[in-house]
GROMACS .gro file of C-alpha atoms in nm:
model
  334
    1UNK     CA    1  -8.930   2.806 -17.645
    2UNK     CA    2  -8.809   2.834 -17.269
    3UNK     CA    3  -8.862   2.508 -17.096
    4UNK     CA    4  -8.721   2.580 -16.767
    5UNK     CA    5  -9.057   2.709 -16.596
    6UNK     CA    6  -9.253   2.386 -16.708
    7UNK     CA    7  -9.275   2.103 -16.486
    8UNK     CA    8  -9.213   1.761 -16.600
    9UNK     CA    9  -9.512   1.512 -16.584
   10UNK     CA   10  -9.523   1.282 -16.284
   11UNK     CA   11  -9.430   0.926 -16.327
   12UNK     CA   12  -9.762   0.773 -16.369
   13UNK     CA   13  -9.851   1.070 -16.610
   14UNK     CA   14  -9.540   0.948 -16.806
   15UNK     CA   15  -9.659   0.603 -16.825
   16UNK     CA   16 -10.021   0.727 -16.953
   17UNK     CA   17  -9.865   0.941 -17.203
   18UNK     CA   18  -9.710   0.627 -17.349
   19UNK     CA   19 -10.015   0.461 -17.414
   20UNK     CA   20 -10.238   0.732 -17.554
   21UNK     CA   21  -9.953   0.905 -17.750
   22UNK     CA   22 -10.068   0.680 -18.061
   23UNK     CA   23 -10.391   0.781 -18.048
   24UNK     CA   24 -10.274   1.165 -18.018
   25UNK     CA   25 -10.059   1.114 -18.342
   26UNK     CA   26 -10.375   1.004 -18.500
   27UNK     CA   27 -10.571   1.308 -18.397
   28UNK     CA   28 -10.358   1.492 -18.510
   29UNK     CA   29 -10.298   1.365 -18.818
   30UNK     CA   30 -10.696   1.391 -18.902
   31UNK     CA   31 -10.676   1.761 -18.804
   32UNK     CA   32 -10.367   1.847 -19.025
   33UNK     CA   33 -10.447   1.646 -19.310
   34UNK     CA   34 -10.735   1.922 -19.433
   35UNK     CA   35 -10.417   2.215 -19.373
   36UNK     CA   36 -10.189   2.005 -19.592
   37UNK     CA   37 -10.394   1.969 -19.838
   38UNK     CA   38 -10.506   2.352 -19.814
   39UNK     CA   39 -10.106   2.439 -19.772
   40UNK     CA   40 -10.066   2.263 -20.127
   41UNK     CA   41 -10.337   2.447 -20.321
   42UNK     CA   42 -10.249   2.762 -20.146
   43UNK     CA   43  -9.849   2.717 -20.266
   44UNK     CA   44 -10.024   2.847 -20.601
   45UNK     CA   45 -10.042   3.195 -20.469
   46UNK     CA   46  -9.751   3.144 -20.195
   47UNK     CA   47  -9.432   3.028 -20.389
   48UNK     CA   48  -9.271   2.964 -20.086
   49UNK     CA   49  -9.531   2.671 -19.968
   50UNK     CA   50  -9.496   2.767 -19.612
   51UNK     CA   51  -9.812   2.619 -19.503
   52UNK     CA   52  -9.772   2.303 -19.684
   53UNK     CA   53  -9.400   2.284 -19.558
   54UNK     CA   54  -9.480   2.366 -19.205
   55UNK     CA   55  -9.778   2.136 -19.172
   56UNK     CA   56  -9.591   1.855 -19.352
   57UNK     CA   57  -9.261   1.887 -19.129
   58UNK     CA   58  -9.512   1.886 -18.829
   59UNK     CA   59  -9.683   1.552 -18.926
   60UNK     CA   60  -9.359   1.394 -19.017
   61UNK     CA   61  -9.213   1.484 -18.661
   62UNK     CA   62  -9.505   1.328 -18.475
   63UNK     CA   63  -9.491   1.028 -18.640
   64UNK     CA   64  -9.097   1.008 -18.643
   65UNK     CA   65  -9.169   1.035 -18.213
   66UNK     CA   66  -9.371   0.734 -18.268
   67UNK     CA   67  -9.145   0.545 -18.406
   68UNK     CA   68  -8.918   0.623 -18.144
   69UNK     CA   69  -9.155   0.497 -17.886
   70UNK     CA   70  -9.240   0.175 -18.075
   71UNK     CA   71  -8.885   0.115 -18.114
   72UNK     CA   72  -8.843   0.129 -17.759
   73UNK     CA   73  -9.125  -0.129 -17.718
   74UNK     CA   74  -8.995  -0.343 -17.978
   75UNK     CA   75  -8.672  -0.359 -17.786
   76UNK     CA   76  -8.819  -0.413 -17.452
   77UNK     CA   77  -9.028  -0.738 -17.568
   78UNK     CA   78  -8.661  -0.838 -17.758
   79UNK     CA   79  -8.468  -0.804 -17.432
   80UNK     CA   80  -8.705  -0.838 -17.164
   81UNK     CA   81  -8.406  -0.761 -16.884
   82UNK     CA   82  -8.340  -0.459 -17.056
   83UNK     CA   83  -7.961  -0.420 -16.974
   84UNK     CA   84  -7.613  -0.509 -17.118
   85UNK     CA   85  -7.391  -0.388 -17.385
   86UNK     CA   86  -7.653  -0.468 -17.668
   87UNK     CA   87  -7.953  -0.336 -17.491
   88UNK     CA   88  -7.752  -0.008 -17.506
   89UNK     CA   89  -7.609  -0.049 -17.914
   90UNK     CA   90  -7.995  -0.099 -18.014
   91UNK     CA   91  -8.123   0.229 -17.849
   92UNK     CA   92  -7.820   0.406 -17.970
   93UNK     CA   93  -7.914   0.268 -18.330
   94UNK     CA   94  -8.296   0.353 -18.278
   95UNK     CA   95  -8.210   0.725 -18.187
   96UNK     CA   96  -7.948   0.754 -18.447
   97UNK     CA   97  -8.173   0.645 -18.716
   98UNK     CA   98  -8.428   0.891 -18.652
   99UNK     CA   99  -8.183   1.156 -18.629
  100UNK     CA  100  -8.073   1.097 -18.974
  101UNK     CA  101  -8.467   1.078 -19.115
  102UNK     CA  102  -8.543   1.370 -18.905
  103UNK     CA  103  -8.241   1.571 -19.053
  104UNK     CA  104  -8.266   1.411 -19.423
  105UNK     CA  105  -8.654   1.512 -19.418
  106UNK     CA  106  -8.591   1.854 -19.248
  107UNK     CA  107  -8.333   1.935 -19.563
  108UNK     CA  108  -8.587   1.827 -19.794
  109UNK     CA  109  -8.915   1.995 -19.646
  110UNK     CA  110  -8.787   2.315 -19.519
  111UNK     CA  111  -8.417   2.346 -19.641
  112UNK     CA  112  -8.248   2.288 -19.300
  113UNK     CA  113  -7.904   2.203 -19.385
  114UNK     CA  114  -7.614   2.148 -19.171
  115UNK     CA  115  -7.281   2.270 -19.300
  116UNK     CA  116  -6.927   2.290 -19.121
  117UNK     CA  117  -6.698   2.613 -19.138
  118UNK     CA  118  -6.409   2.425 -19.074
  119UNK     CA  119  -6.297   2.068 -19.024
  120UNK     CA  120  -6.397   1.926 -18.682
  121UNK     CA  121  -6.134   1.811 -18.424
  122UNK     CA  122  -6.324   1.563 -18.173
  123UNK     CA  123  -5.968   1.546 -17.946
  124UNK     CA  124  -5.788   1.199 -17.895
  125UNK     CA  125  -5.967   0.874 -17.956
  126UNK     CA  126  -5.914   0.724 -17.619
  127UNK     CA  127  -6.029   1.019 -17.411
  128UNK     CA  128  -6.412   1.118 -17.348
  129UNK     CA  129  -6.518   1.441 -17.515
  130UNK     CA  130  -6.741   1.736 -17.342
  131UNK     CA  131  -6.913   1.945 -17.581
  132UNK     CA  132  -7.013   2.331 -17.460
  133UNK     CA  133  -7.268   2.429 -17.734
  134UNK     CA  134  -7.431   2.765 -17.819
  135UNK     CA  135  -7.832   2.750 -17.771
  136UNK     CA  136  -8.030   2.943 -18.064
  137UNK     CA  137  -8.290   2.895 -18.352
  138UNK     CA  138  -8.500   2.616 -18.451
  139UNK     CA  139  -8.388   2.255 -18.370
  140UNK     CA  140  -8.007   2.326 -18.289
  141UNK     CA  141  -8.026   2.070 -18.001
  142UNK     CA  142  -8.118   1.800 -18.258
  143UNK     CA  143  -7.871   1.952 -18.536
  144UNK     CA  144  -7.551   1.937 -18.293
  145UNK     CA  145  -7.651   1.605 -18.144
  146UNK     CA  146  -7.668   1.443 -18.492
  147UNK     CA  147  -7.337   1.589 -18.591
  148UNK     CA  148  -7.163   1.453 -18.317
  149UNK     CA  149  -7.352   1.126 -18.387
  150UNK     CA  150  -7.260   1.110 -18.751
  151UNK     CA  151  -6.938   1.318 -18.805
  152UNK     CA  152  -6.776   1.186 -18.440
  153UNK     CA  153  -6.922   0.831 -18.418
  154UNK     CA  154  -6.998   0.922 -18.095
  155UNK     CA  155  -7.382   0.944 -18.002
  156UNK     CA  156  -7.363   1.229 -17.692
  157UNK     CA  157  -7.515   1.182 -17.359
  158UNK     CA  158  -7.714   1.505 -17.314
  159UNK     CA  159  -7.816   1.736 -17.060
  160UNK     CA  160  -8.160   1.865 -17.124
  161UNK     CA  161  -8.472   2.004 -16.958
  162UNK     CA  162  -8.699   1.770 -16.787
  163UNK     CA  163  -8.998   1.968 -16.928
  164UNK     CA  164  -8.896   1.711 -17.255
  165UNK     CA  165  -9.050   1.443 -17.045
  166UNK     CA  166  -9.365   1.550 -17.164
  167UNK     CA  167  -9.250   1.397 -17.536
  168UNK     CA  168  -9.299   1.032 -17.436
  169UNK     CA  169  -9.072   0.898 -17.730
  170UNK     CA  170  -8.788   1.119 -17.645
  171UNK     CA  171  -8.842   1.056 -17.271
  172UNK     CA  172  -8.825   0.676 -17.296
  173UNK     CA  173  -8.516   0.639 -17.561
  174UNK     CA  174  -8.325   0.944 -17.350
  175UNK     CA  175  -8.382   0.783 -17.003
  176UNK     CA  176  -8.303   0.454 -17.133
  177UNK     CA  177  -7.967   0.607 -17.270
  178UNK     CA  178  -7.882   0.790 -16.958
  179UNK     CA  179  -7.914   1.097 -17.044
  180UNK     CA  180  -7.999   1.397 -16.778
  181UNK     CA  181  -8.300   1.551 -16.756
  182UNK     CA  182  -8.244   1.892 -16.545
  183UNK     CA  183  -8.526   2.010 -16.313
  184UNK     CA  184  -8.625   2.360 -16.342
  185UNK     CA  185  -8.414   2.613 -16.165
  186UNK     CA  186  -8.688   2.693 -15.913
  187UNK     CA  187  -8.631   2.505 -15.572
  188UNK     CA  188  -8.400   2.253 -15.736
  189UNK     CA  189  -8.093   2.359 -15.549
  190UNK     CA  190  -7.807   2.118 -15.580
  191UNK     CA  191  -8.047   1.877 -15.800
  192UNK     CA  192  -7.966   2.036 -16.110
  193UNK     CA  193  -7.629   1.907 -16.069
  194UNK     CA  194  -7.688   1.562 -15.968
  195UNK     CA  195  -7.747   1.409 -16.309
  196UNK     CA  196  -7.482   1.619 -16.451
  197UNK     CA  197  -7.180   1.471 -16.224
  198UNK     CA  198  -7.334   1.120 -16.275
  199UNK     CA  199  -7.294   1.152 -16.654
  200UNK     CA  200  -6.951   1.267 -16.632
  201UNK     CA  201  -6.851   1.007 -16.401
  202UNK     CA  202  -7.012   0.743 -16.627
  203UNK     CA  203  -6.852   0.869 -16.965
  204UNK     CA  204  -6.626   0.596 -17.145
  205UNK     CA  205  -6.332   0.710 -17.344
  206UNK     CA  206  -6.511   0.706 -17.653
  207UNK     CA  207  -6.811   0.885 -17.490
  208UNK     CA  208  -6.930   1.260 -17.569
  209UNK     CA  209  -7.162   1.469 -17.317
  210UNK     CA  210  -7.344   1.749 -17.474
  211UNK     CA  211  -7.442   2.038 -17.248
  212UNK     CA  212  -7.597   2.378 -17.347
  213UNK     CA  213  -7.435   2.622 -17.073
  214UNK     CA  214  -7.678   2.925 -17.174
  215UNK     CA  215  -7.971   2.679 -17.035
  216UNK     CA  216  -8.247   2.826 -17.283
  217UNK     CA  217  -8.265   2.943 -17.641
  218UNK     CA  218  -8.134   3.290 -17.724
  219UNK     CA  219  -8.395   3.575 -17.781
  220UNK     CA  220  -8.351   3.935 -17.759
  221UNK     CA  221  -8.641   3.898 -17.476
  222UNK     CA  222  -8.421   3.676 -17.281
  223UNK     CA  223  -8.106   3.887 -17.311
  224UNK     CA  224  -8.242   4.153 -17.168
  225UNK     CA  225  -8.419   3.951 -16.861
  226UNK     CA  226  -8.076   3.787 -16.787
  227UNK     CA  227  -7.907   4.124 -16.810
  228UNK     CA  228  -8.169   4.275 -16.543
  229UNK     CA  229  -8.142   3.986 -16.317
  230UNK     CA  230  -7.725   4.024 -16.306
  231UNK     CA  231  -7.806   4.380 -16.266
  232UNK     CA  232  -8.061   4.312 -15.959
  233UNK     CA  233  -7.789   4.085 -15.832
  234UNK     CA  234  -7.495   4.316 -15.805
  235UNK     CA  235  -7.331   4.056 -16.025
  236UNK     CA  236  -7.133   4.316 -16.193
  237UNK     CA  237  -6.843   4.131 -16.370
  238UNK     CA  238  -7.108   3.904 -16.529
  239UNK     CA  239  -7.325   4.210 -16.607
  240UNK     CA  240  -7.048   4.355 -16.823
  241UNK     CA  241  -6.996   4.054 -16.996
  242UNK     CA  242  -7.384   3.985 -17.054
  243UNK     CA  243  -7.410   4.359 -17.186
  244UNK     CA  244  -7.088   4.279 -17.444
  245UNK     CA  245  -7.285   3.955 -17.595
  246UNK     CA  246  -7.523   4.040 -17.878
  247UNK     CA  247  -7.564   3.697 -17.988
  248UNK     CA  248  -7.564   3.456 -17.718
  249UNK     CA  249  -7.676   3.463 -17.360
  250UNK     CA  250  -7.409   3.474 -17.079
  251UNK     CA  251  -7.333   3.082 -16.991
  252UNK     CA  252  -7.439   2.940 -16.646
  253UNK     CA  253  -7.082   2.792 -16.528
  254UNK     CA  254  -7.231   2.558 -16.243
  255UNK     CA  255  -7.271   2.242 -16.468
  256UNK     CA  256  -6.983   2.313 -16.642
  257UNK     CA  257  -6.746   2.318 -16.333
  258UNK     CA  258  -6.925   2.018 -16.211
  259UNK     CA  259  -6.851   1.825 -16.538
  260UNK     CA  260  -6.483   1.968 -16.586
  261UNK     CA  261  -6.407   1.867 -16.225
  262UNK     CA  262  -6.537   1.532 -16.239
  263UNK     CA  263  -6.346   1.439 -16.565
  264UNK     CA  264  -6.016   1.587 -16.581
  265UNK     CA  265  -5.889   1.376 -16.842
  266UNK     CA  266  -6.186   1.492 -17.098
  267UNK     CA  267  -6.103   1.706 -17.408
  268UNK     CA  268  -6.360   1.965 -17.458
  269UNK     CA  269  -6.517   2.116 -17.784
  270UNK     CA  270  -6.680   2.428 -17.822
  271UNK     CA  271  -6.946   2.428 -18.056
  272UNK     CA  272  -7.092   2.759 -18.237
  273UNK     CA  273  -7.350   2.776 -18.511
  274UNK     CA  274  -7.490   3.075 -18.700
  275UNK     CA  275  -7.760   3.112 -18.997
  276UNK     CA  276  -8.076   3.030 -18.790
  277UNK     CA  277  -8.013   3.187 -18.448
  278UNK     CA  278  -8.199   3.526 -18.504
  279UNK     CA  279  -8.519   3.297 -18.584
  280UNK     CA  280  -8.680   3.342 -18.216
  281UNK     CA  281  -9.071   3.309 -18.239
  282UNK     CA  282  -9.316   3.028 -18.477
  283UNK     CA  283  -9.381   3.339 -18.642
  284UNK     CA  284  -9.016   3.417 -18.774
  285UNK     CA  285  -8.951   3.074 -18.827
  286UNK     CA  286  -9.248   3.037 -19.037
  287UNK     CA  287  -9.197   3.333 -19.238
  288UNK     CA  288  -8.808   3.183 -19.335
  289UNK     CA  289  -8.937   2.901 -19.485
  290UNK     CA  290  -8.798   2.728 -19.663
  291UNK     CA  291  -8.459   2.840 -19.500
  292UNK     CA  292  -8.219   3.017 -19.725
  293UNK     CA  293  -7.911   2.983 -19.506
  294UNK     CA  294  -7.760   2.686 -19.353
  295UNK     CA  295  -7.729   2.597 -19.018
  296UNK     CA  296  -7.347   2.674 -19.010
  297UNK     CA  297  -7.143   2.497 -18.752
  298UNK     CA  298  -6.799   2.619 -18.616
  299UNK     CA  299  -6.613   2.416 -18.335
  300UNK     CA  300  -6.301   2.473 -18.139
  301UNK     CA  301  -6.157   2.176 -17.955
  302UNK     CA  302  -5.930   2.191 -17.640
  303UNK     CA  303  -5.715   1.877 -17.475
  304UNK     CA  304  -5.763   1.790 -17.154
  305UNK     CA  305  -5.431   1.983 -17.046
  306UNK     CA  306  -5.514   2.294 -17.188
  307UNK     CA  307  -5.873   2.350 -16.989
  308UNK     CA  308  -5.847   2.459 -16.657
  309UNK     CA  309  -6.002   2.286 -16.339
  310UNK     CA  310  -6.014   2.556 -16.102
  311UNK     CA  311  -6.383   2.672 -16.069
  312UNK     CA  312  -6.301   3.024 -16.080
  313UNK     CA  313  -6.043   2.952 -16.384
  314UNK     CA  314  -6.308   2.736 -16.554
  315UNK     CA  315  -6.590   3.053 -16.494
  316UNK     CA  316  -6.312   3.274 -16.693
  317UNK     CA  317  -6.227   3.025 -16.959
  318UNK     CA  318  -6.579   2.967 -17.028
  319UNK     CA  319  -6.678   3.341 -17.068
  320UNK     CA  320  -6.392   3.381 -17.282
  321UNK     CA  321  -6.492   3.108 -17.524
  322UNK     CA  322  -6.853   3.262 -17.559
  323UNK     CA  323  -6.723   3.597 -17.607
  324UNK     CA  324  -6.507   3.435 -17.929
  325UNK     CA  325  -6.870   3.257 -17.991
  326UNK     CA  326  -7.013   3.560 -18.016
  327UNK     CA  327  -6.776   3.745 -18.217
  328UNK     CA  328  -6.777   3.464 -18.479
  329UNK     CA  329  -7.175   3.472 -18.494
  330UNK     CA  330  -7.116   3.831 -18.558
  331UNK     CA  331  -6.883   3.769 -18.849
  332UNK     CA  332  -7.117   3.567 -18.996
  333UNK     CA  333  -7.384   3.837 -19.045
  334UNK     CA  334  -7.660   3.615 -18.880
   0.00000   0.00000   0.00000
């Protein structure tokens, strides 16, 4: 789903949502329970049990989001001042525990399984890590964040669309963890880069920063619209790149440039994944349940000294990396 065109709720609405969200969860459960039962009965006909799996996973996600919200409330009661290393560590544990549960249940209910194509290199342990990841398919941002937290031992700071503030659980926990909610491109100007620069400046040696340079999930329609916008703008070099790329959108470079220039000491990881990227609509995802292909991940890591820091060079370097991602995804026959 494209999030960039959805405006975030005002502050008072965000606070109200936190209060009414448990009521919404109960209402969703009452509505979905008969569908879950019907799906269980219908699985006699549909041996893939898609209705049962989809409804069950929806309910699990709704209540895990409640777990995030209630966990944040509990931590506020335990630590009223809301500051200090323990405050940060407790919220990181809360989020990682929920991510663990989501990934475990997603594998059990819908066959969402993360596999590595090669051993991951997380760079030097005494340097921060900046990760630029492909954006495509269902739940890819959740899977990449979970993989970094569990495999690298680094819970990443995340740059994400501010429309996600409509989810009270994610809004509260990620705000407390210092993630950056990026405004819509419409009229945002340089405000879109302020949070990115802030996160980059605040990275400690063992921290990771996760960015999705494409800005939205790949779909054929979005690829076509991106190409048409570049053609209309007369950006011939980027247009030629976009036309060559079949499985990814050409990366937007302002955030990457701001990040890499702010942290010349950071190693850089490029994250590609394949297997589910062609599932670009709710119907396609539903029809594919349970998934018969893994969420296959491949990474390339570059030492800080091997990554350019000049804006023009960064743009060229990132374009080359995205061409490599595109070729790798092609080779997986996604």
